[in-house]
């Protein structure tokens, strides 16, 4: 599948902070088996980014694509950009990693999608403001994309 789930990761990290091997930054003792907040944060970041890179690689193969565009707040992270660049280079592709001016908020991308929907007559976009609703777990693969040509058997 192409879905990822981060449930359990935060709980696991929180549980690790209750172990005797956990020490607060600055309280480290030489020669002892221990880990700090920085260690946990680094491990969490590496795990999540590895998941994102893996699913991106799988998506590229499934859709026959050779380029990746990183956007959104997490897209500002240089480590994610580096990991993604390595994977894309291994596949002979290209990575477009935006600078922070274009990665801060997805609000502009959401607004652009809404504008396209209105321009191209999307039924789901023709809702009065007072009838709108917010769905926190909305799946992006269920969005009605009316501004791109329909394809048969191949992803656009």
GROMACS .gro file of N, CA and C in nm:
model
  468
    1UNK      N    1   0.079  -0.118   0.000
    1UNK     CA    2   0.000   0.000   0.000
    1UNK      C    3   0.084   0.126   0.000
    2UNK      N    4   0.016   0.233  -0.021
    2UNK     CA    5   0.081   0.364  -0.023
    2UNK      C    6   0.050   0.446   0.101
    3UNK      N    7  -0.026   0.391   0.194
    3UNK     CA    8  -0.060   0.464   0.316
    3UNK      C    9   0.049   0.447   0.419
    4UNK      N   10   0.068   0.551   0.499
    4UNK     CA   11   0.159   0.542   0.613
    4UNK      C   12   0.080   0.576   0.738
    5UNK      N   13   0.122   0.519   0.848
    5UNK     CA   14   0.059   0.548   0.976
    5UNK      C   15   0.167   0.575   1.078
    6UNK      N   16   0.154   0.686   1.146
    6UNK     CA   17   0.252   0.722   1.248
    6UNK      C   18   0.198   0.693   1.388
    7UNK      N   19   0.081   0.631   1.395
    7UNK     CA   20   0.024   0.602   1.526
    7UNK      C   21   0.116   0.506   1.600
    8UNK      N   22   0.137   0.534   1.722
    8UNK     CA   23   0.224   0.451   1.805
    8UNK      C   24   0.365   0.504   1.817
    9UNK      N   25   0.413   0.579   1.718
    9UNK     CA   26   0.549   0.630   1.725
    9UNK      C   27   0.570   0.726   1.842
   10UNK      N   28   0.479   0.822   1.857
   10UNK     CA   29   0.492   0.919   1.966
   10UNK      C   30   0.480   0.850   2.101
   11UNK      N   31   0.385   0.757   2.112
   11UNK     CA   32   0.369   0.683   2.238
   11UNK      C   33   0.496   0.605   2.269
   12UNK      N   34   0.555   0.543   2.170
   12UNK     CA   35   0.679   0.468   2.189
   12UNK      C   36   0.791   0.559   2.238
   13UNK      N   37   0.803   0.677   2.176
   13UNK     CA   38   0.906   0.773   2.217
   13UNK      C   39   0.880   0.821   2.360
   14UNK      N   40   0.755   0.852   2.392
   14UNK     CA   41   0.722   0.895   2.528
   14UNK      C   42   0.755   0.787   2.629
   15UNK      N   43   0.728   0.662   2.595
   15UNK     CA   44   0.762   0.551   2.686
   15UNK      C   45   0.912   0.541   2.708
   16UNK      N   46   0.989   0.568   2.604
   16UNK     CA   47   1.135   0.563   2.618
   16UNK      C   48   1.187   0.667   2.717
   17UNK      N   49   1.117   0.781   2.728
   17UNK     CA   50   1.161   0.885   2.821
   17UNK      C   51   1.142   0.844   2.967
   18UNK      N   52   1.071   0.737   2.990
   18UNK     CA   53   1.048   0.688   3.127
   18UNK      C   54   1.149   0.580   3.167
   19UNK      N   55   1.234   0.540   3.074
   19UNK     CA   56   1.333   0.436   3.104
   19UNK      C   57   1.453   0.496   3.174
   20UNK      N   58   1.523   0.414   3.250
   20UNK     CA   59   1.639   0.461   3.327
   20UNK      C   60   1.753   0.506   3.236
   21UNK      N   61   1.759   0.454   3.113
   21UNK     CA   62   1.865   0.492   3.020
   21UNK      C   63   1.847   0.633   2.963
   22UNK      N   64   1.726   0.689   2.980
   22UNK     CA   65   1.700   0.823   2.929
   22UNK      C   66   1.759   0.926   3.025
   23UNK      N   67   1.837   1.018   2.970
   23UNK     CA   68   1.893   1.127   3.051
   23UNK      C   69   1.862   1.259   2.984
   24UNK      N   70   1.837   1.358   3.064
   24UNK     CA   71   1.811   1.490   3.008
   24UNK      C   72   1.940   1.545   2.950
   25UNK      N   73   1.927   1.623   2.845
   25UNK     CA   74   2.046   1.681   2.782
   25UNK      C   75   2.129   1.753   2.887
   26UNK      N   76   2.258   1.725   2.885
   26UNK     CA   77   2.350   1.786   2.981
   26UNK      C   78   2.381   1.696   3.100
   27UNK      N   79   2.300   1.591   3.122
   27UNK     CA   80   2.321   1.500   3.235
   27UNK      C   81   2.390   1.371   3.193
   28UNK      N   82   2.448   1.368   3.073
   28UNK     CA   83   2.509   1.246   3.023
   28UNK      C   84   2.631   1.206   3.107
   29UNK      N   85   2.650   1.073   3.120
   29UNK     CA   86   2.766   1.020   3.191
   29UNK      C   87   2.846   0.935   3.094
   30UNK      N   88   2.976   0.955   3.093
   30UNK     CA   89   3.064   0.882   3.003
   30UNK      C   90   3.058   0.732   3.028
   31UNK      N   91   3.059   0.655   2.920
   31UNK     CA   92   3.070   0.511   2.929
   31UNK      C   93   2.942   0.437   2.964
   32UNK      N   94   2.833   0.506   2.980
   32UNK     CA   95   2.708   0.438   3.014
   32UNK      C   96   2.616   0.432   2.893
   33UNK      N   97   2.537   0.325   2.884
   33UNK     CA   98   2.438   0.308   2.777
   33UNK      C   99   2.321   0.401   2.809
   34UNK      N  100   2.307   0.507   2.730
   34UNK     CA  101   2.202   0.606   2.758
   34UNK      C  102   2.161   0.678   2.630
   35UNK      N  103   2.051   0.750   2.638
   35UNK     CA  104   2.006   0.831   2.524
   35UNK      C  105   1.940   0.957   2.577
   36UNK      N  106   1.942   1.061   2.493
   36UNK     CA  107   1.893   1.193   2.531
   36UNK      C  108   1.772   1.232   2.447
   37UNK      N  109   1.714   1.346   2.478
   37UNK     CA  110   1.604   1.401   2.398
   37UNK      C  111   1.647   1.419   2.253
   38UNK      N  112   1.768   1.470   2.235
   38UNK     CA  113   1.820   1.489   2.098
   38UNK      C  114   1.829   1.356   2.024
   39UNK      N  115   1.872   1.251   2.093
   39UNK     CA  116   1.880   1.118   2.031
   39UNK      C  117   1.742   1.071   1.985
   40UNK      N  118   1.643   1.089   2.074
   40UNK     CA  119   1.507   1.045   2.041
   40UNK      C  120   1.449   1.125   1.924
   41UNK      N  121   1.471   1.255   1.925
   41UNK     CA  122   1.419   1.339   1.817
   41UNK      C  123   1.483   1.301   1.684
   42UNK      N  124   1.613   1.278   1.684
   42UNK     CA  125   1.682   1.239   1.562
   42UNK      C  126   1.629   1.105   1.511
   43UNK      N  127   1.614   1.009   1.601
   43UNK     CA  128   1.565   0.877   1.560
   43UNK      C  129   1.423   0.884   1.505
   44UNK      N  130   1.339   0.965   1.568
   44UNK     CA  131   1.201   0.981   1.521
   44UNK      C  132   1.201   1.045   1.382
   45UNK      N  133   1.280   1.150   1.365
   45UNK     CA  134   1.287   1.216   1.234
   45UNK      C  135   1.335   1.119   1.127
   46UNK      N  136   1.442   1.045   1.153
   46UNK     CA  137   1.497   0.952   1.055
   46UNK      C  138   1.396   0.843   1.017
   47UNK      N  139   1.324   0.794   1.116
   47UNK     CA  140   1.225   0.689   1.092
   47UNK      C  141   1.112   0.740   1.003
   48UNK      N  142   1.058   0.856   1.038
   48UNK     CA  143   0.945   0.911   0.961
   48UNK      C  144   0.990   0.950   0.820
   49UNK      N  145   1.106   1.012   0.809
   49UNK     CA  146   1.154   1.052   0.677
   49UNK      C  147   1.182   0.929   0.590
   50UNK      N  148   1.237   0.824   0.649
   50UNK     CA  149   1.260   0.700   0.572
   50UNK      C  150   1.128   0.644   0.521
   51UNK      N  151   1.023   0.652   0.603
   51UNK     CA  152   0.891   0.606   0.559
   51UNK      C  153   0.841   0.690   0.441
   52UNK      N  154   0.858   0.821   0.451
   52UNK     CA  155   0.812   0.910   0.344
   52UNK      C  156   0.889   0.886   0.215
   53UNK      N  157   1.020   0.866   0.226
   53UNK     CA  158   1.102   0.840   0.107
   53UNK      C  159   1.062   0.707   0.044
   54UNK      N  160   1.042   0.605   0.126
   54UNK     CA  161   1.005   0.473   0.073
   54UNK      C  162   0.872   0.478  -0.001
   55UNK      N  163   0.774   0.544   0.058
   55UNK     CA  164   0.643   0.548  -0.008
   55UNK      C  165   0.648   0.635  -0.134
   56UNK      N  166   0.733   0.736  -0.134
   56UNK     CA  167   0.750   0.818  -0.254
   56UNK      C  168   0.813   0.736  -0.365
   57UNK      N  169   0.913   0.656  -0.330
   57UNK     CA  170   0.977   0.571  -0.430
   57UNK      C  171   0.878   0.471  -0.488
   58UNK      N  172   0.796   0.413  -0.402
   58UNK     CA  173   0.696   0.317  -0.448
   58UNK      C  174   0.596   0.387  -0.540
   59UNK      N  175   0.557   0.508  -0.505
   59UNK     CA  176   0.462   0.584  -0.587
   59UNK      C  177   0.523   0.617  -0.724
   60UNK      N  178   0.650   0.656  -0.724
   60UNK     CA  179   0.717   0.685  -0.850
   60UNK      C  180   0.714   0.563  -0.942
   61UNK      N  181   0.746   0.447  -0.885
   61UNK     CA  182   0.748   0.324  -0.965
   61UNK      C  183   0.608   0.290  -1.015
   62UNK      N  184   0.510   0.302  -0.928
   62UNK     CA  185   0.372   0.269  -0.963
   62UNK      C  186   0.317   0.360  -1.072
   63UNK      N  187   0.352   0.488  -1.066
   63UNK     CA  188   0.298   0.586  -1.160
   63UNK      C  189   0.389   0.610  -1.280
   64UNK      N  190   0.505   0.547  -1.281
   64UNK     CA  191   0.597   0.565  -1.393
   64UNK      C  192   0.654   0.705  -1.401
   65UNK      N  193   0.675   0.767  -1.287
   65UNK     CA  194   0.728   0.904  -1.284
   65UNK      C  195   0.876   0.903  -1.246
   66UNK      N  196   0.947   1.010  -1.282
   66UNK     CA  197   1.088   1.018  -1.246
   66UNK      C  198   1.124   1.150  -1.178
   67UNK      N  199   1.023   1.226  -1.136
   67UNK     CA  200   1.051   1.351  -1.065
   67UNK      C  201   0.963   1.362  -0.941
   68UNK      N  202   1.016   1.433  -0.841
   68UNK     CA  203   0.946   1.453  -0.715
   68UNK      C  204   0.952   1.601  -0.680
   69UNK      N  205   0.840   1.654  -0.635
   69UNK     CA  206   0.831   1.791  -0.587
   69UNK      C  207   0.801   1.786  -0.438
   70UNK      N  208   0.887   1.846  -0.357
   70UNK     CA  209   0.865   1.851  -0.212
   70UNK      C  210   0.811   1.989  -0.178
   71UNK      N  211   0.694   1.991  -0.114
   71UNK     CA  212   0.632   2.117  -0.070
   71UNK      C  213   0.576   2.098   0.069
   72UNK      N  214   0.519   2.204   0.124
   72UNK     CA  215   0.463   2.197   0.258
   72UNK      C  216   0.567   2.229   0.364
   73UNK      N  217   0.521   2.244   0.486
   73UNK     CA  218   0.609   2.282   0.596
   73UNK      C  219   0.725   2.187   0.617
   74UNK      N  220   0.699   2.057   0.610
   74UNK     CA  221   0.805   1.959   0.629
   74UNK      C  222   0.904   1.964   0.513
   75UNK      N  223   0.859   2.012   0.398
   75UNK     CA  224   0.946   2.023   0.283
   75UNK      C  225   1.064   2.117   0.304
   76UNK      N  226   1.058   2.203   0.407
   76UNK     CA  227   1.170   2.292   0.439
   76UNK      C  228   1.287   2.216   0.500
   77UNK      N  229   1.263   2.097   0.551
   77UNK     CA  230   1.366   2.024   0.623
   77UNK      C  231   1.475   1.975   0.528
   78UNK      N  232   1.596   2.021   0.553
   78UNK     CA  233   1.709   1.988   0.465
   78UNK      C  234   1.741   1.839   0.468
   79UNK      N  235   1.722   1.774   0.582
   79UNK     CA  236   1.749   1.630   0.591
   79UNK      C  237   1.653   1.552   0.502
   80UNK      N  238   1.525   1.587   0.505
   80UNK     CA  239   1.428   1.520   0.418
   80UNK      C  240   1.465   1.545   0.272
   81UNK      N  241   1.501   1.668   0.239
   81UNK     CA  242   1.539   1.699   0.102
   81UNK      C  243   1.659   1.616   0.059
   82UNK      N  244   1.757   1.599   0.147
   82UNK     CA  245   1.876   1.520   0.115
   82UNK      C  246   1.841   1.372   0.095
   83UNK      N  247   1.760   1.317   0.186
   83UNK     CA  248   1.721   1.176   0.173
   83UNK      C  249   1.642   1.153   0.045
   84UNK      N  250   1.551   1.243   0.014
   84UNK     CA  251   1.469   1.231  -0.106
   84UNK      C  252   1.556   1.246  -0.230
   85UNK      N  253   1.652   1.338  -0.226
   85UNK     CA  254   1.742   1.359  -0.340
   85UNK      C  255   1.824   1.234  -0.369
   86UNK      N  256   1.872   1.167  -0.263
   86UNK     CA  257   1.948   1.044  -0.281
   86UNK      C  258   1.864   0.937  -0.350
   87UNK      N  259   1.740   0.920  -0.303
   87UNK     CA  260   1.653   0.819  -0.361
   87UNK      C  261   1.622   0.851  -0.507
   88UNK      N  262   1.589   0.977  -0.535
   88UNK     CA  263   1.554   1.017  -0.671
   88UNK      C  264   1.674   1.000  -0.764
   89UNK      N  265   1.792   1.036  -0.717
   89UNK     CA  266   1.914   1.021  -0.798
   89UNK      C  267   1.939   0.874  -0.830
   90UNK      N  268   1.917   0.786  -0.731
   90UNK     CA  269   1.935   0.642  -0.754
   90UNK      C  270   1.841   0.590  -0.864
   91UNK      N  271   1.728   0.656  -0.881
   91UNK     CA  272   1.630   0.615  -0.982
   91UNK      C  273   1.651   0.692  -1.113
   92UNK      N  274   1.753   0.778  -1.118
   92UNK     CA  275   1.779   0.856  -1.239
   92UNK      C  276   1.679   0.967  -1.261
   93UNK      N  277   1.618   1.015  -1.154
   93UNK     CA  278   1.516   1.118  -1.166
   93UNK      C  279   1.564   1.253  -1.118
   94UNK      N  280   1.468   1.344  -1.103
   94UNK     CA  281   1.498   1.479  -1.057
   94UNK      C  282   1.412   1.514  -0.937
   95UNK      N  283   1.471   1.593  -0.849
   95UNK     CA  284   1.400   1.640  -0.730
   95UNK      C  285   1.386   1.792  -0.739
   96UNK      N  286   1.267   1.840  -0.713
   96UNK     CA  287   1.243   1.983  -0.704
   96UNK      C  288   1.208   2.012  -0.558
   97UNK      N  289   1.305   2.065  -0.485
   97UNK     CA  290   1.284   2.099  -0.344
   97UNK      C  291   1.274   2.250  -0.335
   98UNK      N  292   1.160   2.299  -0.299
   98UNK     CA  293   1.137   2.443  -0.290
   98UNK      C  294   1.208   2.501  -0.168
   99UNK      N  295   1.240   2.629  -0.175
   99UNK     CA  296   1.296   2.692  -0.056
   99UNK      C  297   1.182   2.731   0.038
  100UNK      N  298   1.218   2.778   0.155
  100UNK     CA  299   1.119   2.800   0.261
  100UNK      C  300   1.008   2.898   0.222
  101UNK      N  301   1.031   2.985   0.127
  101UNK     CA  302   0.926   3.079   0.087
  101UNK      C  303   0.804   3.007   0.030
  102UNK      N  304   0.824   2.888  -0.025
  102UNK     CA  305   0.716   2.815  -0.088
  102UNK      C  306   0.673   2.691  -0.010
  103UNK      N  307   0.734   2.669   0.103
  103UNK     CA  308   0.706   2.547   0.179
  103UNK      C  309   0.639   2.573   0.314
  104UNK      N  310   0.616   2.695   0.348
  104UNK     CA  311   0.571   2.725   0.483
  104UNK      C  312   0.430   2.673   0.511
  105UNK      N  313   0.339   2.688   0.416
  105UNK     CA  314   0.200   2.655   0.443
  105UNK      C  315   0.136   2.599   0.316
  106UNK      N  316   0.053   2.498   0.333
  106UNK     CA  317  -0.018   2.442   0.219
  106UNK      C  318  -0.144   2.521   0.185
  107UNK      N  319  -0.173   2.627   0.259
  107UNK     CA  320  -0.292   2.707   0.234
  107UNK      C  321  -0.300   2.758   0.092
  108UNK      N  322  -0.187   2.802   0.037
  108UNK     CA  323  -0.186   2.853  -0.101
  108UNK      C  324  -0.219   2.742  -0.200
  109UNK      N  325  -0.169   2.621  -0.176
  109UNK     CA  326  -0.198   2.509  -0.265
  109UNK      C  327  -0.345   2.470  -0.256
  110UNK      N  328  -0.401   2.473  -0.136
  110UNK     CA  329  -0.543   2.442  -0.117
  110UNK      C  330  -0.628   2.546  -0.190
  111UNK      N  331  -0.591   2.672  -0.176
  111UNK     CA  332  -0.665   2.780  -0.244
  111UNK      C  333  -0.655   2.764  -0.396
  112UNK      N  334  -0.536   2.728  -0.445
  112UNK     CA  335  -0.518   2.708  -0.591
  112UNK      C  336  -0.607   2.594  -0.640
  113UNK      N  337  -0.611   2.485  -0.565
  113UNK     CA  338  -0.696   2.372  -0.604
  113UNK      C  339  -0.842   2.414  -0.605
  114UNK      N  340  -0.883   2.494  -0.507
  114UNK     CA  341  -1.020   2.544  -0.503
  114UNK      C  342  -1.052   2.634  -0.622
  115UNK      N  343  -0.957   2.719  -0.658
  115UNK     CA  344  -0.975   2.808  -0.772
  115UNK      C  345  -0.989   2.727  -0.902
  116UNK      N  346  -0.902   2.627  -0.920
  116UNK     CA  347  -0.913   2.541  -1.038
  116UNK      C  348  -1.049   2.471  -1.041
  117UNK      N  349  -1.091   2.421  -0.926
  117UNK     CA  350  -1.219   2.353  -0.920
  117UNK      C  351  -1.334   2.443  -0.963
  118UNK      N  352  -1.333   2.567  -0.917
  118UNK     CA  353  -1.436   2.662  -0.957
  118UNK      C  354  -1.427   2.695  -1.105
  119UNK      N  355  -1.305   2.717  -1.155
  119UNK     CA  356  -1.287   2.751  -1.297
  119UNK      C  357  -1.337   2.640  -1.389
  120UNK      N  358  -1.319   2.515  -1.347
  120UNK     CA  359  -1.352   2.402  -1.433
  120UNK      C  360  -1.486   2.338  -1.396
  121UNK      N  361  -1.562   2.402  -1.308
  121UNK     CA  362  -1.698   2.359  -1.280
  121UNK      C  363  -1.712   2.235  -1.194
  122UNK      N  364  -1.625   2.215  -1.099
  122UNK     CA  365  -1.635   2.100  -1.009
  122UNK      C  366  -1.762   2.109  -0.925
  123UNK      N  367  -1.840   2.002  -0.928
  123UNK     CA  368  -1.963   1.998  -0.848
  123UNK      C  369  -1.933   2.016  -0.699
  124UNK      N  370  -1.824   1.954  -0.652
  124UNK     CA  371  -1.793   1.960  -0.509
  124UNK      C  372  -1.749   2.099  -0.465
  125UNK      N  373  -1.712   2.186  -0.559
  125UNK     CA  374  -1.669   2.321  -0.525
  125UNK      C  375  -1.787   2.419  -0.522
  126UNK      N  376  -1.903   2.378  -0.569
  126UNK     CA  377  -2.019   2.465  -0.576
  126UNK      C  378  -2.102   2.455  -0.449
  127UNK      N  379  -2.042   2.493  -0.338
  127UNK     CA  380  -2.108   2.485  -0.208
  127UNK      C  381  -2.111   2.625  -0.147
  128UNK      N  382  -2.226   2.662  -0.089
  128UNK     CA  383  -2.235   2.791  -0.022
  128UNK      C  384  -2.145   2.788   0.102
  129UNK      N  385  -2.086   2.901   0.134
  129UNK     CA  386  -1.992   2.909   0.245
  129UNK      C  387  -2.052   2.853   0.374
  130UNK      N  388  -2.177   2.884   0.403
  130UNK     CA  389  -2.238   2.838   0.529
  130UNK      C  390  -2.264   2.687   0.530
  131UNK      N  391  -2.254   2.623   0.414
  131UNK     CA  392  -2.273   2.478   0.405
  131UNK      C  393  -2.141   2.401   0.399
  132UNK      N  394  -2.031   2.473   0.402
  132UNK     CA  395  -1.901   2.406   0.394
  132UNK      C  396  -1.868   2.336   0.524
  133UNK      N  397  -1.780   2.241   0.515
  133UNK     CA  398  -1.735   2.170   0.634
  133UNK      C  399  -1.588   2.133   0.619
  134UNK      N  400  -1.526   2.108   0.731
  134UNK     CA  401  -1.385   2.070   0.731
  134UNK      C  402  -1.374   1.924   0.772
  135UNK      N  403  -1.305   1.846   0.692
  135UNK     CA  404  -1.285   1.705   0.722
  135UNK      C  405  -1.137   1.685   0.752
  136UNK      N  406  -1.106   1.660   0.878
  136UNK     CA  407  -0.967   1.652   0.920
  136UNK      C  408  -0.891   1.539   0.851
  137UNK      N  409  -0.954   1.427   0.830
  137UNK     CA  410  -0.885   1.313   0.771
  137UNK      C  411  -0.926   1.292   0.624
  138UNK      N  412  -0.939   1.401   0.553
  138UNK     CA  413  -0.975   1.397   0.411
  138UNK      C  414  -0.863   1.333   0.333
  139UNK      N  415  -0.894   1.238   0.249
  139UNK     CA  416  -0.792   1.169   0.169
  139UNK      C  417  -0.770   1.245   0.039
  140UNK      N  418  -0.647   1.281   0.014
  140UNK     CA  419  -0.616   1.358  -0.106
  140UNK      C  420  -0.638   1.278  -0.234
  141UNK      N  421  -0.637   1.146  -0.225
  141UNK     CA  422  -0.661   1.066  -0.346
  141UNK      C  423  -0.810   1.055  -0.379
  142UNK      N  424  -0.896   1.119  -0.299
  142UNK     CA  425  -1.039   1.117  -0.326
  142UNK      C  426  -1.089   1.253  -0.376
  143UNK      N  427  -0.997   1.343  -0.406
  143UNK     CA  428  -1.033   1.476  -0.456
  143UNK      C  429  -1.075   1.465  -0.601
  144UNK      N  430  -1.184   1.532  -0.635
  144UNK     CA  431  -1.229   1.537  -0.773
  144UNK      C  432  -1.138   1.634  -0.848
  145UNK      N  433  -1.057   1.584  -0.940
  145UNK     CA  434  -0.963   1.667  -1.016
  145UNK      C  435  -1.022   1.687  -1.155
  146UNK      N  436  -1.084   1.803  -1.174
  146UNK     CA  437  -1.154   1.829  -1.300
  146UNK      C  438  -1.069   1.909  -1.398
  147UNK      N  439  -0.956   1.961  -1.355
  147UNK     CA  440  -0.874   2.045  -1.442
  147UNK      C  441  -0.765   1.968  -1.515
  148UNK      N  442  -0.760   1.837  -1.499
  148UNK     CA  443  -0.664   1.755  -1.572
  148UNK      C  444  -0.741   1.656  -1.658
  149UNK      N  445  -0.686   1.621  -1.773
  149UNK     CA  446  -0.757   1.526  -1.860
  149UNK      C  447  -0.766   1.389  -1.793
  150UNK      N  448  -0.874   1.322  -1.817
  150UNK     CA  449  -0.891   1.187  -1.764
  150UNK      C  450  -0.795   1.094  -1.836
  151UNK      N  451  -0.742   0.999  -1.762
  151UNK     CA  452  -0.650   0.901  -1.822
  151UNK      C  453  -0.707   0.763  -1.801
  152UNK      N  454  -0.670   0.673  -1.886
  152UNK     CA  455  -0.716   0.535  -1.874
  152UNK      C  456  -0.597   0.445  -1.843
  153UNK      N  457  -0.601   0.381  -1.729
  153UNK     CA  458  -0.501   0.282  -1.695
  153UNK      C  459  -0.364   0.338  -1.661
  154UNK      N  460  -0.344   0.465  -1.679
  154UNK     CA  461  -0.214   0.524  -1.646
  154UNK      C  462  -0.239   0.654  -1.570
  155UNK      N  463  -0.161   0.672  -1.465
  155UNK     CA  464  -0.175   0.793  -1.384
  155UNK      C  465  -0.113   0.911  -1.458
  156UNK      N  466  -0.178   1.025  -1.447
  156UNK     CA  467  -0.127   1.146  -1.514
  156UNK      C  468  -0.014   1.207  -1.437
   0.00000   0.00000   0.00000
